[in-house]
mmCIF file of C-alpha atoms in Angstrom:
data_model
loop_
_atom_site.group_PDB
_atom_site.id
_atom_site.type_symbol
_atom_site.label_atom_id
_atom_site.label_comp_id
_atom_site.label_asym_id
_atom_site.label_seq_id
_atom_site.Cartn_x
_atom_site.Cartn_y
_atom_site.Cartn_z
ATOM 1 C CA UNK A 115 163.485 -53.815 196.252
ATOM 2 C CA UNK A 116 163.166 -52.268 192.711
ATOM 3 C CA UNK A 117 166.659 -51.933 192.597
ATOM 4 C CA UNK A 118 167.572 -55.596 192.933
ATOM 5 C CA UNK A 119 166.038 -56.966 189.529
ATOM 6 C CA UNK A 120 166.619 -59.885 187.915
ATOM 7 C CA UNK A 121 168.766 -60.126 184.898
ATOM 8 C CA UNK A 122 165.532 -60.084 182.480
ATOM 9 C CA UNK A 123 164.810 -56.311 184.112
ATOM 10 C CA UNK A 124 168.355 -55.289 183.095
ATOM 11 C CA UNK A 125 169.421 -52.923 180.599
ATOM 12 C CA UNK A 126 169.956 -55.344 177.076
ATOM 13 C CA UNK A 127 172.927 -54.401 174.832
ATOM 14 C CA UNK A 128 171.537 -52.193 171.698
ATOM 15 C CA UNK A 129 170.901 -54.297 168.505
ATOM 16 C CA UNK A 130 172.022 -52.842 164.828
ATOM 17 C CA UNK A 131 169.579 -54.144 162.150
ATOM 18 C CA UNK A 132 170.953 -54.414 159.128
ATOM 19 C CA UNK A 133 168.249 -56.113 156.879
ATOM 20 C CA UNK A 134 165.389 -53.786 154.569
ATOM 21 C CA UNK A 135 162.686 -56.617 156.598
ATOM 22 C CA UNK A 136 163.953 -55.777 160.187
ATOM 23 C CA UNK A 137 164.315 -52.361 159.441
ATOM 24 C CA UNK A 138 161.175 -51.595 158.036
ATOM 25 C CA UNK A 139 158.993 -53.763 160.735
ATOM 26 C CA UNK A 140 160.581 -51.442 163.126
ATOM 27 C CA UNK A 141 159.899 -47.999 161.409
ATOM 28 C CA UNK A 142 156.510 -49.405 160.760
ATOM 29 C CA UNK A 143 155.987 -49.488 164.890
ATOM 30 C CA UNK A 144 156.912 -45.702 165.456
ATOM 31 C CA UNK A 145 154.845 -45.072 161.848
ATOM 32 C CA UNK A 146 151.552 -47.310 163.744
ATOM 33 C CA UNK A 147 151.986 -45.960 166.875
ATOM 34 C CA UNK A 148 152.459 -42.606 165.544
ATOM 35 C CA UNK A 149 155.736 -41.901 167.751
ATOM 36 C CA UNK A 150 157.604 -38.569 167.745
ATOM 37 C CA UNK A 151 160.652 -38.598 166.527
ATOM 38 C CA UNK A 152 163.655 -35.995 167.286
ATOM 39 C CA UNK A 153 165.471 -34.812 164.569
ATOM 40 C CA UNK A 154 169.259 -33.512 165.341
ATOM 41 C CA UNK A 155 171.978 -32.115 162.691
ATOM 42 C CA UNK A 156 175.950 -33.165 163.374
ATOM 43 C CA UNK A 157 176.931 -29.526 163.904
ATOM 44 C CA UNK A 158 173.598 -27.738 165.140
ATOM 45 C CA UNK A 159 172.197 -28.030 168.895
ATOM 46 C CA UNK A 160 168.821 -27.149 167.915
ATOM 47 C CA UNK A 161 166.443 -30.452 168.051
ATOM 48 C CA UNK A 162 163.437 -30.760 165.221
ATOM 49 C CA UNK A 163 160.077 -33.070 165.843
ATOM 50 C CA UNK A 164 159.005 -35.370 162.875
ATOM 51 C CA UNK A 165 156.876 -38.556 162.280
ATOM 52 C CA UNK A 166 157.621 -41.010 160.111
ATOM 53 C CA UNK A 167 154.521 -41.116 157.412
ATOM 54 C CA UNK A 168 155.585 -43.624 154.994
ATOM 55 C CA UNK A 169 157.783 -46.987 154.591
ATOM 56 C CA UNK A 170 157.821 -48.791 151.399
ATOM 57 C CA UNK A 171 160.537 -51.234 151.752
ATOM 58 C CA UNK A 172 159.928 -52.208 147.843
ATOM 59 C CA UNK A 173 161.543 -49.180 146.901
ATOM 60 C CA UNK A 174 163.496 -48.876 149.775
ATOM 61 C CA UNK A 175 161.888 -45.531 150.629
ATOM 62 C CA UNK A 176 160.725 -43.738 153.563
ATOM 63 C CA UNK A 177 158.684 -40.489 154.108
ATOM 64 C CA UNK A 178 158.543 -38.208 157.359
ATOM 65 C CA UNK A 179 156.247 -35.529 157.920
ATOM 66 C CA UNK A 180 157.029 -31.987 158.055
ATOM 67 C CA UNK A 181 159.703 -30.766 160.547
ATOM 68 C CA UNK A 182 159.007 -28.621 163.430
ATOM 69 C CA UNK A 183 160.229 -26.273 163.792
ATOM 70 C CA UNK A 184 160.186 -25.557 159.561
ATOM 71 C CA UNK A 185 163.339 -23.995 159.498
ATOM 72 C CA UNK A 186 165.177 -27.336 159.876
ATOM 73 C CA UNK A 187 163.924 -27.981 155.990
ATOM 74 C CA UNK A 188 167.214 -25.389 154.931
ATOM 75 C CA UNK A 189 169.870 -27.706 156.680
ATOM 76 C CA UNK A 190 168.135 -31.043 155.292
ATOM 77 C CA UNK A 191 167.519 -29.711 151.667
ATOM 78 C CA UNK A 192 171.069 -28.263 151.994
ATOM 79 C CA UNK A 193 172.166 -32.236 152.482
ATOM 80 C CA UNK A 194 173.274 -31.908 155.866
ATOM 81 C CA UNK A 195 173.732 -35.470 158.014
ATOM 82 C CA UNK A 196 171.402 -35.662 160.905
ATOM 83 C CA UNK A 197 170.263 -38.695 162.939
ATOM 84 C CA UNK A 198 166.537 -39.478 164.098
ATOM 85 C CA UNK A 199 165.845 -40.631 167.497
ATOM 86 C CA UNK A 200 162.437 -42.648 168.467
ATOM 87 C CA UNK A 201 160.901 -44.399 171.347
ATOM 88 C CA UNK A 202 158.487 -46.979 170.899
ATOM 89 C CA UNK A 203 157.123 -48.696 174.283
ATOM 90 C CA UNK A 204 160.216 -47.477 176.705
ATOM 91 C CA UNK A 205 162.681 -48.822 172.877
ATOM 92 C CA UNK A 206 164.942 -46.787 171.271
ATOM 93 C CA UNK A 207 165.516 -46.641 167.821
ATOM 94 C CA UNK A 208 167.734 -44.710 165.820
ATOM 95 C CA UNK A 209 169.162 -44.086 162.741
ATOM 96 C CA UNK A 210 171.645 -41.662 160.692
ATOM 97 C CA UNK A 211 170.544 -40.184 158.023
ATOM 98 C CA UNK A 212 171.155 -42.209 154.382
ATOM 99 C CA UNK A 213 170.790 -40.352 151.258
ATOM 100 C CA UNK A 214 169.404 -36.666 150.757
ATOM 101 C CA UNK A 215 165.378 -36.395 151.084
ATOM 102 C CA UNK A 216 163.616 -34.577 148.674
ATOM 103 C CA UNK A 217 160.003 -31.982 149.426
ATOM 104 C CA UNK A 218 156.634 -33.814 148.426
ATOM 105 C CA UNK A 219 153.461 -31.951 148.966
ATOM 106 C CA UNK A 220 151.723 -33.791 146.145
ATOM 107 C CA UNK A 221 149.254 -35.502 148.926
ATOM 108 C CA UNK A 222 147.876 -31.956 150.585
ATOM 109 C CA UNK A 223 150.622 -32.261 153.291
ATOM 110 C CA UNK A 224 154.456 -31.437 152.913
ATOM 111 C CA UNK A 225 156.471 -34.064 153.593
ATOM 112 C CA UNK A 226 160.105 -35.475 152.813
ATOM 113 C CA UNK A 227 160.854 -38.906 150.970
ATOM 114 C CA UNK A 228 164.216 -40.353 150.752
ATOM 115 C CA UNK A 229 165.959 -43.758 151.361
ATOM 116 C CA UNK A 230 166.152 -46.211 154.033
ATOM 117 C CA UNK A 231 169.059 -46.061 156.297
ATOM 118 C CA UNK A 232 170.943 -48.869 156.252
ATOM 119 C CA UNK A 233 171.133 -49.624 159.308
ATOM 120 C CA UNK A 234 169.340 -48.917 162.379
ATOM 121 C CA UNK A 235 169.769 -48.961 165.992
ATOM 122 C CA UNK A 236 167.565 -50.985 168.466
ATOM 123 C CA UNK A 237 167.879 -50.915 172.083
ATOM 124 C CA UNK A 238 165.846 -52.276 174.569
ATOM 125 C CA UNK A 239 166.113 -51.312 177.872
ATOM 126 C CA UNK A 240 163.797 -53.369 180.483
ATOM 127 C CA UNK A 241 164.353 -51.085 183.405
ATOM 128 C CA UNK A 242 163.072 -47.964 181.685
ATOM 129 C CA UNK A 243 159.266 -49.564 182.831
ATOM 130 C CA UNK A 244 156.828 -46.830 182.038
ATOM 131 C CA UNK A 245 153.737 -47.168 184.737
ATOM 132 C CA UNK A 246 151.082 -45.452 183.691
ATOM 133 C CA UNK A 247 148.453 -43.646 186.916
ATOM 134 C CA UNK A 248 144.881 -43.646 186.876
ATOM 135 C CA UNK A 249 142.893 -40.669 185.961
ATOM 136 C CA UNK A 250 141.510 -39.960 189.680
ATOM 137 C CA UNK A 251 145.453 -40.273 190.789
ATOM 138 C CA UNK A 252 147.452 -38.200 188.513
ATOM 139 C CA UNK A 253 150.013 -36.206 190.559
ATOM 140 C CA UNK A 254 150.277 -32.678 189.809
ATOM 141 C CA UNK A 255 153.488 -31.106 188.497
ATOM 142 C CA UNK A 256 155.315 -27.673 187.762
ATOM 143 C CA UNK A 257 157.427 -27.155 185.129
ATOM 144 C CA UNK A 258 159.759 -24.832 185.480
ATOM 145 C CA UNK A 259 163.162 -22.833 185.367
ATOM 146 C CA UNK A 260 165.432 -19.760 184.470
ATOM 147 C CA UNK A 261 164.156 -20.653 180.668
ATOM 148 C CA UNK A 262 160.371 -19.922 181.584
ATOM 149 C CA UNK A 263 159.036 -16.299 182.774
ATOM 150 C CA UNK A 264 156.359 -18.119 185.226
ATOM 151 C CA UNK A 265 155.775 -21.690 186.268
ATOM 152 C CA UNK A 266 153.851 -23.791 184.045
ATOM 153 C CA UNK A 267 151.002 -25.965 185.928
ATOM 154 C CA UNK A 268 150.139 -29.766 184.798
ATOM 155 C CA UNK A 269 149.459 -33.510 185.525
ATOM 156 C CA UNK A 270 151.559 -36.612 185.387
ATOM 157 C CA UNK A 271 150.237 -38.906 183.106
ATOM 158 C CA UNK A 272 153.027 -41.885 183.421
ATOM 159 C CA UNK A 273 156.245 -42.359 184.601
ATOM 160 C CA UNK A 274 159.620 -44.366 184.172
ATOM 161 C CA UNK A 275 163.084 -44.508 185.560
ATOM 162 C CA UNK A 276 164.018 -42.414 182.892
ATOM 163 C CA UNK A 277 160.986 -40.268 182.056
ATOM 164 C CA UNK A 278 157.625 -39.068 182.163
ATOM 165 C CA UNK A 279 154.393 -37.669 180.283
ATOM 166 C CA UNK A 280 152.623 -34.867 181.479
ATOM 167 C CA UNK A 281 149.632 -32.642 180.615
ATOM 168 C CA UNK A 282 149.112 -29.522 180.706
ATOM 169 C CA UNK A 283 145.706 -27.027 179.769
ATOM 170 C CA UNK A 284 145.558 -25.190 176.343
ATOM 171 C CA UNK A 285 148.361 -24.487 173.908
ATOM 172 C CA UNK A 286 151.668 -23.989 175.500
ATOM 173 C CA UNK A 287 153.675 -24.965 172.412
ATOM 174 C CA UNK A 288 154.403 -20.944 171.838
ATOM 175 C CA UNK A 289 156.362 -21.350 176.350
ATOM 176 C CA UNK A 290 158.209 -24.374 174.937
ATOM 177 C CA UNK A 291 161.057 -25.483 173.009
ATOM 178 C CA UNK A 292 162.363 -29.370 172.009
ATOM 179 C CA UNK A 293 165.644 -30.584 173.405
ATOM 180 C CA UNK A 294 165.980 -27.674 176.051
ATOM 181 C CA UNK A 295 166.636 -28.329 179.927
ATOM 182 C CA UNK A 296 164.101 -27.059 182.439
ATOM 183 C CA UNK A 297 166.108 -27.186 185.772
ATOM 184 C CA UNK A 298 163.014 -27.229 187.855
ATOM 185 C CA UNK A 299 160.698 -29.514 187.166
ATOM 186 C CA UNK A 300 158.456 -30.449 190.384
ATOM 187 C CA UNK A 301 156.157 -33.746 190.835
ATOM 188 C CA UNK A 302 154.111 -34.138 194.319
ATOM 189 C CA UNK A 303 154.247 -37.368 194.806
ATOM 190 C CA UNK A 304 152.410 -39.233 196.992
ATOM 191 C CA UNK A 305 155.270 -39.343 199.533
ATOM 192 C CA UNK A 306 156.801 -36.166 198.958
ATOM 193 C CA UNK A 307 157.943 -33.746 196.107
ATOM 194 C CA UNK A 308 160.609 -34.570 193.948
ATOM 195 C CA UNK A 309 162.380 -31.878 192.331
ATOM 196 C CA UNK A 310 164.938 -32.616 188.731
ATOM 197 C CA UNK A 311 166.046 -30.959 185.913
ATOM 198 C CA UNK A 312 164.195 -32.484 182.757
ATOM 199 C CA UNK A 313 164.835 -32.067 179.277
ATOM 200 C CA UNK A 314 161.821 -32.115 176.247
ATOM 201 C CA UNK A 315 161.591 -34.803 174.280
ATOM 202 C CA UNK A 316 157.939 -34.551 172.189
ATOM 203 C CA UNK A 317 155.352 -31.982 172.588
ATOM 204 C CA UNK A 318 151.859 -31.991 171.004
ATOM 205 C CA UNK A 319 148.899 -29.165 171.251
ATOM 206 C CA UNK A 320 145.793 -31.937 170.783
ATOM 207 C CA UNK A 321 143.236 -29.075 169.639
ATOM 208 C CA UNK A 322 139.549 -30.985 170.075
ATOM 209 C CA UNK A 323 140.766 -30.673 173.834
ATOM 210 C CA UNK A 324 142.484 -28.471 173.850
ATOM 211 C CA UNK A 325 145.039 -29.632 175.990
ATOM 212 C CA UNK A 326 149.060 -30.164 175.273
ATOM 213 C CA UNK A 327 150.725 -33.346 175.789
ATOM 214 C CA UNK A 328 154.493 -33.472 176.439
ATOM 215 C CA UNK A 329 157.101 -35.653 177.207
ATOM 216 C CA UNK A 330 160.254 -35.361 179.140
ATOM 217 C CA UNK A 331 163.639 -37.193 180.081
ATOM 218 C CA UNK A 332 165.284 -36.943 183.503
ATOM 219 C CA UNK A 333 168.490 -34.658 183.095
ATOM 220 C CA UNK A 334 171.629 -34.987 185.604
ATOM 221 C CA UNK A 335 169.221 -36.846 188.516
ATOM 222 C CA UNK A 336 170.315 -37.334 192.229
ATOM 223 C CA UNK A 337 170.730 -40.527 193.694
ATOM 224 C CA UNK A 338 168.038 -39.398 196.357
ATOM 225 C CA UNK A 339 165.244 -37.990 193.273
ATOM 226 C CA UNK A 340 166.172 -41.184 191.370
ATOM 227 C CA UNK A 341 165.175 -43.496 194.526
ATOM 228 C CA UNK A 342 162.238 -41.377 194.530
ATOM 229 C CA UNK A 343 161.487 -42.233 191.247
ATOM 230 C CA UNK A 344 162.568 -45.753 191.256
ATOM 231 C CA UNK A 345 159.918 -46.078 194.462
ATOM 232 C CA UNK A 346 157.316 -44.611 192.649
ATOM 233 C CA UNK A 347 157.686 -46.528 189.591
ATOM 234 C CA UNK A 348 157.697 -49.771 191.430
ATOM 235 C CA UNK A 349 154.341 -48.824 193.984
ATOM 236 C CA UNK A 350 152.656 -48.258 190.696
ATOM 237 C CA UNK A 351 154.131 -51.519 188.885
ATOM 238 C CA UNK A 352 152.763 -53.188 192.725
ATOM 239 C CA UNK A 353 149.186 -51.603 191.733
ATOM 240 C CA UNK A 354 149.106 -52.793 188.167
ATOM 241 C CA UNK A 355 149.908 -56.224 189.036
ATOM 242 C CA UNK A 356 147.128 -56.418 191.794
ATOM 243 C CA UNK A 357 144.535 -54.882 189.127
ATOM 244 C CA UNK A 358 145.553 -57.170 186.658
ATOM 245 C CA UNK A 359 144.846 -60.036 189.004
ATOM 246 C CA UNK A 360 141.435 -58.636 190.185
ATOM 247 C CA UNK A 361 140.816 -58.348 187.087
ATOM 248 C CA UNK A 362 141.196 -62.144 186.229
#
């Protein structure tokens, strides 16, 4: 059963790095990979989208891109703390802020340099999987809740025990907001529909397609939608495997 995993598919204990090499290696993954990262203030619950753009570990210097929303730029030029939160292949790393960042638009593009933090926050977590479907089997989903005035119609892209990407047709950004709760998102999977509240995560209008790509976390799951899930996660993991093989 997916459940009973070995102790290499268990949760591992977050690591602190401490050293300017570790620390920029692992910036320099969500900076390759080009990985969203959510911004969040100590005393404000609104949640800003960044990139990290530059890492010179020389200087001991960073750069991220320009917040979104913008009007985040007022609480970080005004030198309040704030932590950044990343994934990079189901790993999260994190950081508080270390230093106050200053506005650089000399390149074209606004951006915000500042220092290293000086430490930062690496956490593995094996069971968080992410299975990824094939383009003739993605699953159709609905996102929606009290927070949306209709349903909003899309496809799953990939899944984990924690997660998911989806898809969805044109530019929804304007529906949308980072870090709120849907309470009804709905996935018809292939043995049955699951039904969980899911928060946002990343969102991103992709305009020579004009499609929008978002991610979401599971919020406040059942035991019975996280079996689902868990299920899922593992028949896909099953399929991967045999592909792989086939494939040798």
């Amino acid at each position: 059963m997916f459940n009973a995993s070995s102790a290499d598919d268990a949760p591992q204990p977050p690591k602190v790095l401490t050293t300017p090499l570790e620390i920029s290696g692992t910036l320099r993954q969500l900076q390759d990979s080009h990985d969203p990262l959510i911004i969040t203030f100590h005393e404000r619950a609104q949640r800003f989208q960044s990139y990290l753009v530059g890492i010179d570990r020389d200087n001991g210097t960073m750069a991220l891109d320009e917040m979104i929303p913008r009007d985040g730029e007022r609480f970080l030029l005004a030198g309040e703390p704030f932590k950044v939160e990343g994934f990079h292949d189901g790993v999260r790393i994190a950081w508080e802020s270390n230093g106050a960042l200053t506005i650089d638009e000399t390149s074209g593009s606004r951006c915000y340099h500042g220092p290293l933090p000086d430490e930062v926050v690496y956490h593995q977590r094996r069971n968080a999987f992410r299975a990824a479907l094939k383009l003739a089997q993605l699953v159709d989903v609905d996102l929606d809740g009290e927070k949306l005035m209709a349903p909003i119609k899309g496809k799953l892209l990939d899944i984990s025990a924690t997660g998911c990407k989806l898809r969805f047709d044109g530019d929804i950004g304007g529906n949308l907001q980072l870090g709120q709760v849907y309470d009804r998102f709905m996935a018809a999977l292939p043995f049955g529909k699951m039904t969980a509240p899911v928060e946002l995560r990343y969102l991103h209008f992709e305009e020579k397609i004009s499609t929008t790509f978002a991610g979401v976390r599971f919020h406040n799951m059942s035991g019975l939608v996280q079996r689902q899930v868990e299920r899922f996660v593992y028949q896909l993991q099953r399929e991967a495997r045999r592909f792989d093989k086939d494939d040798l």
